[in-house]
PDB file of C-alpha atoms and ligand atoms in Angstrom:
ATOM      1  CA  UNK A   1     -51.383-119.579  52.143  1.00 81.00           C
ATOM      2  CA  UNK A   2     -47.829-119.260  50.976  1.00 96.00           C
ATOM      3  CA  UNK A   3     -45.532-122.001  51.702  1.00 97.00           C
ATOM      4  CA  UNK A   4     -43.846-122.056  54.723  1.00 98.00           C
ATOM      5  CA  UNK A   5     -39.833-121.913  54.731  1.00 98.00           C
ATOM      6  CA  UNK A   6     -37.528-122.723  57.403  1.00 98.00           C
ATOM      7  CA  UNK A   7     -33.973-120.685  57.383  1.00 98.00           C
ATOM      8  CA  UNK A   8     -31.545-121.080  59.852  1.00 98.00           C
ATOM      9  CA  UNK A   9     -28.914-117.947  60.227  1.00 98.00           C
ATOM     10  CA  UNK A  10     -25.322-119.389  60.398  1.00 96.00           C
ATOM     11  CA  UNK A  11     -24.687-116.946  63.108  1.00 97.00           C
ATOM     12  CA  UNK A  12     -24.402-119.527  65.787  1.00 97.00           C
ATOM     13  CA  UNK A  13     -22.708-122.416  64.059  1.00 97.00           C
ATOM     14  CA  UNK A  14     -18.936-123.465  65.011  1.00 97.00           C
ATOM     15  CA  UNK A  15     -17.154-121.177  62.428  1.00 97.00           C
ATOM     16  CA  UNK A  16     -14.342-123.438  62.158  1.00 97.00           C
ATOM     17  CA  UNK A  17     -16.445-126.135  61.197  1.00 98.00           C
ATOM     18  CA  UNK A  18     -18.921-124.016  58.811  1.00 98.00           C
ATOM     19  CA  UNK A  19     -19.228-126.531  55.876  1.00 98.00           C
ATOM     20  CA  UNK A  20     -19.642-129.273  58.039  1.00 98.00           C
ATOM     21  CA  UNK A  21     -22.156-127.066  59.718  1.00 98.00           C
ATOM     22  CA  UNK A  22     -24.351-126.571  56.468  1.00 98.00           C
ATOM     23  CA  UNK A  23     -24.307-130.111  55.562  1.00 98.00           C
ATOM     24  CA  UNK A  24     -26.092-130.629  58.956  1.00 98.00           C
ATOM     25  CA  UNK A  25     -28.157-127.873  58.519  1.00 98.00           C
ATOM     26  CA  UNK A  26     -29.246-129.529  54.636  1.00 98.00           C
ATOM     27  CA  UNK A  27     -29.599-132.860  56.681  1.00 98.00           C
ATOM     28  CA  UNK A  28     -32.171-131.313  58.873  1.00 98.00           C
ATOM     29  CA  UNK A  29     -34.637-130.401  56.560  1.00 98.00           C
ATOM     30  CA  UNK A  30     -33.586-126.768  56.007  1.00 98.00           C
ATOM     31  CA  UNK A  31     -34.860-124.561  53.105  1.00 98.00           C
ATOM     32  CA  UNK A  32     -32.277-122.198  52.761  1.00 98.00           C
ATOM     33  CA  UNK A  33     -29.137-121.338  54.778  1.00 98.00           C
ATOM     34  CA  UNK A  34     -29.077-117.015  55.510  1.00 98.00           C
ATOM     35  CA  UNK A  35     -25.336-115.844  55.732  1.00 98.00           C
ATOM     36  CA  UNK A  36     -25.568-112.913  57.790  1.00 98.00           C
ATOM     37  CA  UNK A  37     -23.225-110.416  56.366  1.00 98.00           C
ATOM     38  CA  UNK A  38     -22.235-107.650  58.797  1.00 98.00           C
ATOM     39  CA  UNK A  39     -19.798-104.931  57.707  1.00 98.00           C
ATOM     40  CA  UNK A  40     -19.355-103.254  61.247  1.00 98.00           C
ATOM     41  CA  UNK A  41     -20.775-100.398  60.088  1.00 98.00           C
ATOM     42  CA  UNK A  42     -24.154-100.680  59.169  1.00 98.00           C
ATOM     43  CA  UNK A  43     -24.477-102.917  62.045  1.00 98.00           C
ATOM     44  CA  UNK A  44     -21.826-102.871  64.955  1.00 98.00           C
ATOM     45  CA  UNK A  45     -20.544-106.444  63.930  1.00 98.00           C
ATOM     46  CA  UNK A  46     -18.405-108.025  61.839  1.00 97.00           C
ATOM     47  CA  UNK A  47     -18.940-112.019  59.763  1.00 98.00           C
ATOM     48  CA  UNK A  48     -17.701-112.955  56.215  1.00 96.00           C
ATOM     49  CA  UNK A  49     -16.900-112.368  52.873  1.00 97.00           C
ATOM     50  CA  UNK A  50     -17.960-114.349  49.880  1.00 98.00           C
ATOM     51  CA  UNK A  51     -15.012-116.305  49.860  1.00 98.00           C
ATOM     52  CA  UNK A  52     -16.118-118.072  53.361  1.00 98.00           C
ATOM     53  CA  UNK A  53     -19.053-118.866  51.706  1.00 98.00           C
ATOM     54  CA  UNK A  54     -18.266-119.991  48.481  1.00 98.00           C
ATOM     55  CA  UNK A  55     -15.803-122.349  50.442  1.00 98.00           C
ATOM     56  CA  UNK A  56     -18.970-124.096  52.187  1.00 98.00           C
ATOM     57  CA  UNK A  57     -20.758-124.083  48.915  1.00 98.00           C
ATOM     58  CA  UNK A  58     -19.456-127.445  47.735  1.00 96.00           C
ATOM     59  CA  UNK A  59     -20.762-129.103  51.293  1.00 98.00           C
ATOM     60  CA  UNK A  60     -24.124-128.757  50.209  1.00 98.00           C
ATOM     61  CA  UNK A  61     -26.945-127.949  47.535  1.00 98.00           C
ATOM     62  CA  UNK A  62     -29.546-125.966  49.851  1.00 98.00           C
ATOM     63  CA  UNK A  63     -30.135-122.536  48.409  1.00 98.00           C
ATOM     64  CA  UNK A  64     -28.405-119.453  50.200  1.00 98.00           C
ATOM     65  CA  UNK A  65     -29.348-116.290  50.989  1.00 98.00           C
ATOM     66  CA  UNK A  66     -27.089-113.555  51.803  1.00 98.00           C
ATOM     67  CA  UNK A  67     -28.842-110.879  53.965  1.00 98.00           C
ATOM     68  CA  UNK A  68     -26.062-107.788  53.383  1.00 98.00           C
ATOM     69  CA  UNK A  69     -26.269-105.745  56.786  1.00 98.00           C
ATOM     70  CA  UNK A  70     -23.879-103.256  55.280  1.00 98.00           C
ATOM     71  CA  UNK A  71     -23.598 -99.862  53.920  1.00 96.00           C
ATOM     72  CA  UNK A  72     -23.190 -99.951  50.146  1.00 96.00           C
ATOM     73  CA  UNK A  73     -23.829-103.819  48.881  1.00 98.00           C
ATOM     74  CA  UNK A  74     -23.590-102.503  44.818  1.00 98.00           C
ATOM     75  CA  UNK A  75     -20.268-103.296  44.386  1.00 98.00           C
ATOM     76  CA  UNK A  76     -20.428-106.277  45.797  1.00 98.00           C
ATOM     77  CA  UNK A  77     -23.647-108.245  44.369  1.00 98.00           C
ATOM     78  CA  UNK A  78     -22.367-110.150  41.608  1.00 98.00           C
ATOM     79  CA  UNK A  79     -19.457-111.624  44.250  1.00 98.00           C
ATOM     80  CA  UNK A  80     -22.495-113.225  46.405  1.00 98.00           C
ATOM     81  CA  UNK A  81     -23.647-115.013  43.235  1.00 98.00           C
ATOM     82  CA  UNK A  82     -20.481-115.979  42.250  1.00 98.00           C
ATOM     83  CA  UNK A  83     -20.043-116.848  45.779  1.00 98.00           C
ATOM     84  CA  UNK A  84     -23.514-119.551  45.054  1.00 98.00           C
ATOM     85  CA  UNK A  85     -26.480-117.084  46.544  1.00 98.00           C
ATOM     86  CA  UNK A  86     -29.496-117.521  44.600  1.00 98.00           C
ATOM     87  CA  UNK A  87     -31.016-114.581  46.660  1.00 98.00           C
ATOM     88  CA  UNK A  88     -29.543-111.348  48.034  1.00 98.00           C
ATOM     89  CA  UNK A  89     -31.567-109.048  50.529  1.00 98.00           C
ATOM     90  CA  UNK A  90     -30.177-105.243  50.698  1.00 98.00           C
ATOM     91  CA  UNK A  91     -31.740-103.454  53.378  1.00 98.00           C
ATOM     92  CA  UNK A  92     -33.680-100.109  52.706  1.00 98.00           C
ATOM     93  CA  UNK A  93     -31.835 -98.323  54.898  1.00 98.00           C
ATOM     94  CA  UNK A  94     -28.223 -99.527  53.115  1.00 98.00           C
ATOM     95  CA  UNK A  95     -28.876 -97.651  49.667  1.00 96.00           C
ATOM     96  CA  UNK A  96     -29.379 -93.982  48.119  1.00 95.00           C
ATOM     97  CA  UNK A  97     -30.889 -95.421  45.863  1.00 97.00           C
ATOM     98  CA  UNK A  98     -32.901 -98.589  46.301  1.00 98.00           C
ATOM     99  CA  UNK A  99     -34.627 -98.754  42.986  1.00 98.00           C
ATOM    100  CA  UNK A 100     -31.331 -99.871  41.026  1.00 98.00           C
ATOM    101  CA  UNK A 101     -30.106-101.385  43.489  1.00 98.00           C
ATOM    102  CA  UNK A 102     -32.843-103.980  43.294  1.00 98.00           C
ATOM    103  CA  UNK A 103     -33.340-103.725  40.033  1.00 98.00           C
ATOM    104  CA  UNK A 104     -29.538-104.353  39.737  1.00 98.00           C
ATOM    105  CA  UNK A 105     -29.674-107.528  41.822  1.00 98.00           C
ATOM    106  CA  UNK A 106     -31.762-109.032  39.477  1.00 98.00           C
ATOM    107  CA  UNK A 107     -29.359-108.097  36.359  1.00 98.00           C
ATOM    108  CA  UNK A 108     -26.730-109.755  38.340  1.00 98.00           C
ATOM    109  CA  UNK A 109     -28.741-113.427  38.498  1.00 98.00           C
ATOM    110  CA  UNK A 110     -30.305-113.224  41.733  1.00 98.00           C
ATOM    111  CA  UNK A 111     -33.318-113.367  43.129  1.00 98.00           C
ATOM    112  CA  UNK A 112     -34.033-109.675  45.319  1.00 98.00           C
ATOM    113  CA  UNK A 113     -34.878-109.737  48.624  1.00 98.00           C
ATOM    114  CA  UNK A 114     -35.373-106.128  50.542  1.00 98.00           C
ATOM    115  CA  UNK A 115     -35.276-105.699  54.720  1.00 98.00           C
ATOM    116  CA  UNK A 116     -36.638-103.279  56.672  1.00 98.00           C
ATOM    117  CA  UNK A 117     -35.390-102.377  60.198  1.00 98.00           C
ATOM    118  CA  UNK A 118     -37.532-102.298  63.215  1.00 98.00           C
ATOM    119  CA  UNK A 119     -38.185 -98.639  62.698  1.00 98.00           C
ATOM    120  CA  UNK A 120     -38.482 -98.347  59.104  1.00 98.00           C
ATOM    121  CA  UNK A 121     -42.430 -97.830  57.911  1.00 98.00           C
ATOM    122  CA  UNK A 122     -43.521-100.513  55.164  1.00 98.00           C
ATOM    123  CA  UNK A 123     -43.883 -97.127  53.232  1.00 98.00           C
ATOM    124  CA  UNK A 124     -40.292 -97.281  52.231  1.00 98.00           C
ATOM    125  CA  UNK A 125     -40.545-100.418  50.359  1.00 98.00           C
ATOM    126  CA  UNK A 126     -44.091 -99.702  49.102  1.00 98.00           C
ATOM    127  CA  UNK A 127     -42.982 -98.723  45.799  1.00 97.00           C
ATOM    128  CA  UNK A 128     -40.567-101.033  44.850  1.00 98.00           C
ATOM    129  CA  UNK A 129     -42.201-103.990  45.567  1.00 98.00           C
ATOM    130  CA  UNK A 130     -42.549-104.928  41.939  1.00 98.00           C
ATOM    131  CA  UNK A 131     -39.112-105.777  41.850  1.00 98.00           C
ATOM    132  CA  UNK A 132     -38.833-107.856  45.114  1.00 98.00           C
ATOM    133  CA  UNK A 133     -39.473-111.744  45.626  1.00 98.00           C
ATOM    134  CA  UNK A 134     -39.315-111.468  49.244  1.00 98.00           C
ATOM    135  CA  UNK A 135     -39.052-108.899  52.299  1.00 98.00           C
ATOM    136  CA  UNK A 136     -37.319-109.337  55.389  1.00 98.00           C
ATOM    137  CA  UNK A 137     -39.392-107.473  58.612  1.00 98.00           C
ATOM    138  CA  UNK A 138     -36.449-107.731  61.126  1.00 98.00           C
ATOM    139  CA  UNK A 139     -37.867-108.517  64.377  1.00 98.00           C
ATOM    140  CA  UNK A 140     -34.775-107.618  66.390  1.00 98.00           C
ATOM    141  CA  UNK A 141     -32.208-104.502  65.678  1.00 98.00           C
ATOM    142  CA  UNK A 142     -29.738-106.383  63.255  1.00 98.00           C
ATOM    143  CA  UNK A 143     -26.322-107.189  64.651  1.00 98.00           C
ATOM    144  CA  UNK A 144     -26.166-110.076  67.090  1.00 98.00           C
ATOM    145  CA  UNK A 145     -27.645-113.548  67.429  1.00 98.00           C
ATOM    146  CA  UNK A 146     -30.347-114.420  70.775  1.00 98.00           C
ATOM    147  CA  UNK A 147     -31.425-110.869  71.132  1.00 98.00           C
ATOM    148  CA  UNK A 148     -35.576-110.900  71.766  1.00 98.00           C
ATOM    149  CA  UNK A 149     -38.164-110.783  69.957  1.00 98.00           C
ATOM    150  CA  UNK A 150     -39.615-107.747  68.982  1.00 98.00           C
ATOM    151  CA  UNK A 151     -43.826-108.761  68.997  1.00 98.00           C
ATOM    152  CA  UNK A 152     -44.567-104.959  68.050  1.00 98.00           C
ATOM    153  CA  UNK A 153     -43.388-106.009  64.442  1.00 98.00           C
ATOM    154  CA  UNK A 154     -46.647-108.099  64.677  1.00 98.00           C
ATOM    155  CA  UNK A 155     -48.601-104.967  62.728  1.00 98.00           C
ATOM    156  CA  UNK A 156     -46.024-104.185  60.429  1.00 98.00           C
ATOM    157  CA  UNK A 157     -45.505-108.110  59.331  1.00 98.00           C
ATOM    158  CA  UNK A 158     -49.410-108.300  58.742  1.00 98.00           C
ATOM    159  CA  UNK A 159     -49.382-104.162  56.524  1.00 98.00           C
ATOM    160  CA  UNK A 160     -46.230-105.988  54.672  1.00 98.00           C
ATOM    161  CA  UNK A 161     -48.403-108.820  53.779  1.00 98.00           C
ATOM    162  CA  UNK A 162     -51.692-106.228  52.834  1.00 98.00           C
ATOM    163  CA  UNK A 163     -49.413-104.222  50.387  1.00 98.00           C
ATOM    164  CA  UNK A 164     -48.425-107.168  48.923  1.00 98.00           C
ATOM    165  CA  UNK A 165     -51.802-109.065  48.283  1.00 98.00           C
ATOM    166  CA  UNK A 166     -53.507-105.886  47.366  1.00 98.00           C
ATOM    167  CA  UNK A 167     -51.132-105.448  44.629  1.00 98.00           C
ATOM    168  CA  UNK A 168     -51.460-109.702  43.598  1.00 98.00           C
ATOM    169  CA  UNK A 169     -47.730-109.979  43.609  1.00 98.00           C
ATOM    170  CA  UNK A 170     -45.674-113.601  43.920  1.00 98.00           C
ATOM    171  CA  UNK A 171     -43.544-111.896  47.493  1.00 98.00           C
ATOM    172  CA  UNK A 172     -42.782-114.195  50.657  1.00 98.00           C
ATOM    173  CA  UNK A 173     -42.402-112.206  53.757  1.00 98.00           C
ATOM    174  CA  UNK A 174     -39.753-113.143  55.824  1.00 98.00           C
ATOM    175  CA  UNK A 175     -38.745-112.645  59.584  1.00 98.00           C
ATOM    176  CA  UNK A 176     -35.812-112.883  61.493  1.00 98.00           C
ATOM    177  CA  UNK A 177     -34.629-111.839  64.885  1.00 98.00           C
ATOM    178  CA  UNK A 178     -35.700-114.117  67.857  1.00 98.00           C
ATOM    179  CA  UNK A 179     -37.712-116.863  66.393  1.00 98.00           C
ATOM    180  CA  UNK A 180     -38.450-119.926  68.743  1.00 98.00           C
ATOM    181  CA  UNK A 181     -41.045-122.214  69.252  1.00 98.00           C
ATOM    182  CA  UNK A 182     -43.204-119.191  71.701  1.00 98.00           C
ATOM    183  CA  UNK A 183     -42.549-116.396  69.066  1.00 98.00           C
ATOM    184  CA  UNK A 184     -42.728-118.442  65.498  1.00 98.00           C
ATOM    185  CA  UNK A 185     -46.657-118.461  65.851  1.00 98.00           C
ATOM    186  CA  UNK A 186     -47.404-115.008  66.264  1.00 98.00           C
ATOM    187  CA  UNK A 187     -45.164-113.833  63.040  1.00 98.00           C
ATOM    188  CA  UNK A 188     -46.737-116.613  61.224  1.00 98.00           C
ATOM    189  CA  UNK A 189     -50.090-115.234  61.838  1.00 98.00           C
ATOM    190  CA  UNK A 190     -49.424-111.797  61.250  1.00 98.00           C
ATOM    191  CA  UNK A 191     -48.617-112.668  57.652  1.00 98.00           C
ATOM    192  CA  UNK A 192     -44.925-114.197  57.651  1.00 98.00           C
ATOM    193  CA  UNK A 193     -43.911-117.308  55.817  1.00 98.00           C
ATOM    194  CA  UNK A 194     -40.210-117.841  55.263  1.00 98.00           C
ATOM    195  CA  UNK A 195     -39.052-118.130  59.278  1.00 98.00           C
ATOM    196  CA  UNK A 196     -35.303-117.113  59.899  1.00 98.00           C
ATOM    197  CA  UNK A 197     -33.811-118.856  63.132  1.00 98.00           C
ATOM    198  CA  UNK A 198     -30.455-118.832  64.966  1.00 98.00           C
ATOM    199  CA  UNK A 199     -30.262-119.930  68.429  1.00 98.00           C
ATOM    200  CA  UNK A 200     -33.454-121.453  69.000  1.00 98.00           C
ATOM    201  CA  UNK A 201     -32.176-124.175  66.672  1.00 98.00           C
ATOM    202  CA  UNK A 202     -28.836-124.985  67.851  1.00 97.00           C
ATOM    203  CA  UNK A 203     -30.063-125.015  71.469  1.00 97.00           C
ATOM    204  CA  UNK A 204     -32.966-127.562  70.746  1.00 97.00           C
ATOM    205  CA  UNK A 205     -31.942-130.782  73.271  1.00 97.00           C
ATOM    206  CA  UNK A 206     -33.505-132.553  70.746  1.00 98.00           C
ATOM    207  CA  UNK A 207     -31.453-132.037  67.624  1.00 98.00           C
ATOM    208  CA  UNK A 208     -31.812-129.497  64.635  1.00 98.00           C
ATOM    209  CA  UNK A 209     -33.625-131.942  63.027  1.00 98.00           C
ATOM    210  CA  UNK A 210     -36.549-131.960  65.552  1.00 98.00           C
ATOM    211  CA  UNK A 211     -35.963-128.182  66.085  1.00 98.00           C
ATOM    212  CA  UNK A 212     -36.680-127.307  62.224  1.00 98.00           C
ATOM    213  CA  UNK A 213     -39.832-130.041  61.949  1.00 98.00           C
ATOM    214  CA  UNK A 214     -40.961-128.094  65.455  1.00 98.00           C
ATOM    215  CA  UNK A 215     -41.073-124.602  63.976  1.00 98.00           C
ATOM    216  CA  UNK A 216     -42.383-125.547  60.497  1.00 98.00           C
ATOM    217  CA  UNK A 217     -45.184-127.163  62.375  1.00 98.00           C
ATOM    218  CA  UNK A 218     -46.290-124.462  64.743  1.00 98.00           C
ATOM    219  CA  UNK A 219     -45.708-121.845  61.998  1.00 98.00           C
ATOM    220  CA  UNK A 220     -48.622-124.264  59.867  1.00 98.00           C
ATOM    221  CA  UNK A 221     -50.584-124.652  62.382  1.00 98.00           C
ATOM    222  CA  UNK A 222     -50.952-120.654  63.027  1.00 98.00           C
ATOM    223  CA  UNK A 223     -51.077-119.928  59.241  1.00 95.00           C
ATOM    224  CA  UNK A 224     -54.417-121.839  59.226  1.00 90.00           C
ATOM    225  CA  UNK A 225     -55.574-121.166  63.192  1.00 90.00           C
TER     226      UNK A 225
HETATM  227  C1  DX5 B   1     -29.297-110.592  63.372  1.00 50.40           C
HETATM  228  C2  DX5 B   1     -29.354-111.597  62.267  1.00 50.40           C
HETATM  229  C3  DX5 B   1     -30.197-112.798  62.583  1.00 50.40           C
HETATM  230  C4  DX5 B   1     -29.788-113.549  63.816  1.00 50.40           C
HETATM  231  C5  DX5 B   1     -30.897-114.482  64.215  1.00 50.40           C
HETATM  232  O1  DX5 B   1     -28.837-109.396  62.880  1.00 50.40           O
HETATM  233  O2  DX5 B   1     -29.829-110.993  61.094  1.00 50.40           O
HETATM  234  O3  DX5 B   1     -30.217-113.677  61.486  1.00 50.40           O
HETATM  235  O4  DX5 B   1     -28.631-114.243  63.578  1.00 50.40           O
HETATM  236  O5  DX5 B   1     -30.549-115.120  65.386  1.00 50.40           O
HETATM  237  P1  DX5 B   1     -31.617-115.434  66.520  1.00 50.40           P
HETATM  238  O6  DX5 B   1     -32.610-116.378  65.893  1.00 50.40           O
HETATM  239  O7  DX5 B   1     -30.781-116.079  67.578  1.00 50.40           O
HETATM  240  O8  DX5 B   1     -32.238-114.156  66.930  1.00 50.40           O
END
């Protein structure tokens, strides 16, 4: 069993409070903070640049992720590491060419992370997966925050996790899109270990705190069920 990893996406947080906002997030129990970076045109929305983040980088030492939901993230790569991301996830879709792309991350200082979107076979990523550390099965269409949760990723989570193991290779799978406490089970059993979460953590009554020690628990407890 790989370790489970709780993420939360920034999407929801009070943007004009965003490095007070990680420093909760850190005092929660977080393992990783995902800036989701929409260009509003590989996705129809619109977040930050690396400067917002490098601003909240000093309000916290949790690693961060930037998943880059936009059409060409080579020129960019090197600013996200500047910017403090130890791992930056280029979807499959994004590139012409994914193999140096990935490849490239990795020249830059980061670790590589690749996504696939709901309708994008595991195929596409099949031969690259030598050069990953982690892949990203969206469970929602990428773009907005509290959308639900697509449970016909279930089979694609679990051939993600086959191609993987069959080949011995060190590669989380993550998710992200509609994890809560009723959906975090069923990706964790299907294969998934890093857990990405918006809204079901900032609308916990009971803190973010209990909210991140909730979904690490249930996503345990179906790793092993
Ligand atoms: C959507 C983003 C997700 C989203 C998750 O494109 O990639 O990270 O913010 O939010 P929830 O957990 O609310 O679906």
């Amino acid at each position: 069993m790989r370790p489970v990893s709780i993420v939360p996406s920034v999407l929801p947080a009070d943007f004009a409070r965003l490095g007070e906002e990680c420093a909760a997030l850190e005092a929660a129990g977080v393992d990783r903070i995902q800036w989701d970076v929409m260009d509003g045109v590989f996705v129809p929305n619109l977040t930050f640049g690396p400067d917002v983040v490098a601003a909240c980088r000093k309000h916290c030492s949790v690693p961060f992720e930037a998943h880059l939901m936009v059409v060409d993230p080579d020129p960019t790569l090197e600013r996200w590491v500047d910017a403090g991301c130890e791992l930056l996830i280029v979807h499959a879709e994004s590139v012409r060419h994914l193999h140096r792309t990935l490849a490239r991350v990795r020249e830059v200082g980061a670790s590589a992370g690749v996504a696939l979107n709901p309708a994008t076979p595991p195929s596409a990523v099949e031969h690259v997966l030598d050069l990953v550390d982690m892949v990203l099965v969206m469970t929602v269409d990428p773009g907005f925050g509290g959308q639900a949760y697509l449970s016909s990723m279930e089979p694609k989570i679990a051939e993600v996790r086959r191609l993987i193991d069959e080949r011995a290779l060190d590669v989380d799978v993550e998710v992200d899109g509609g994890i809560g406490p009723d959906t975090v089970g069923g990706a964790a059993a299907a294969g998934a270990n890093v857990l990405v979460a918006g809204s079901a953590l900032y609308r916990d009554p009971d803190g973010l705190a209990h909210a991140v020690t909730d979904l690490r628990q249930r996503a345990e407890a179906a790793q092993t069920a």
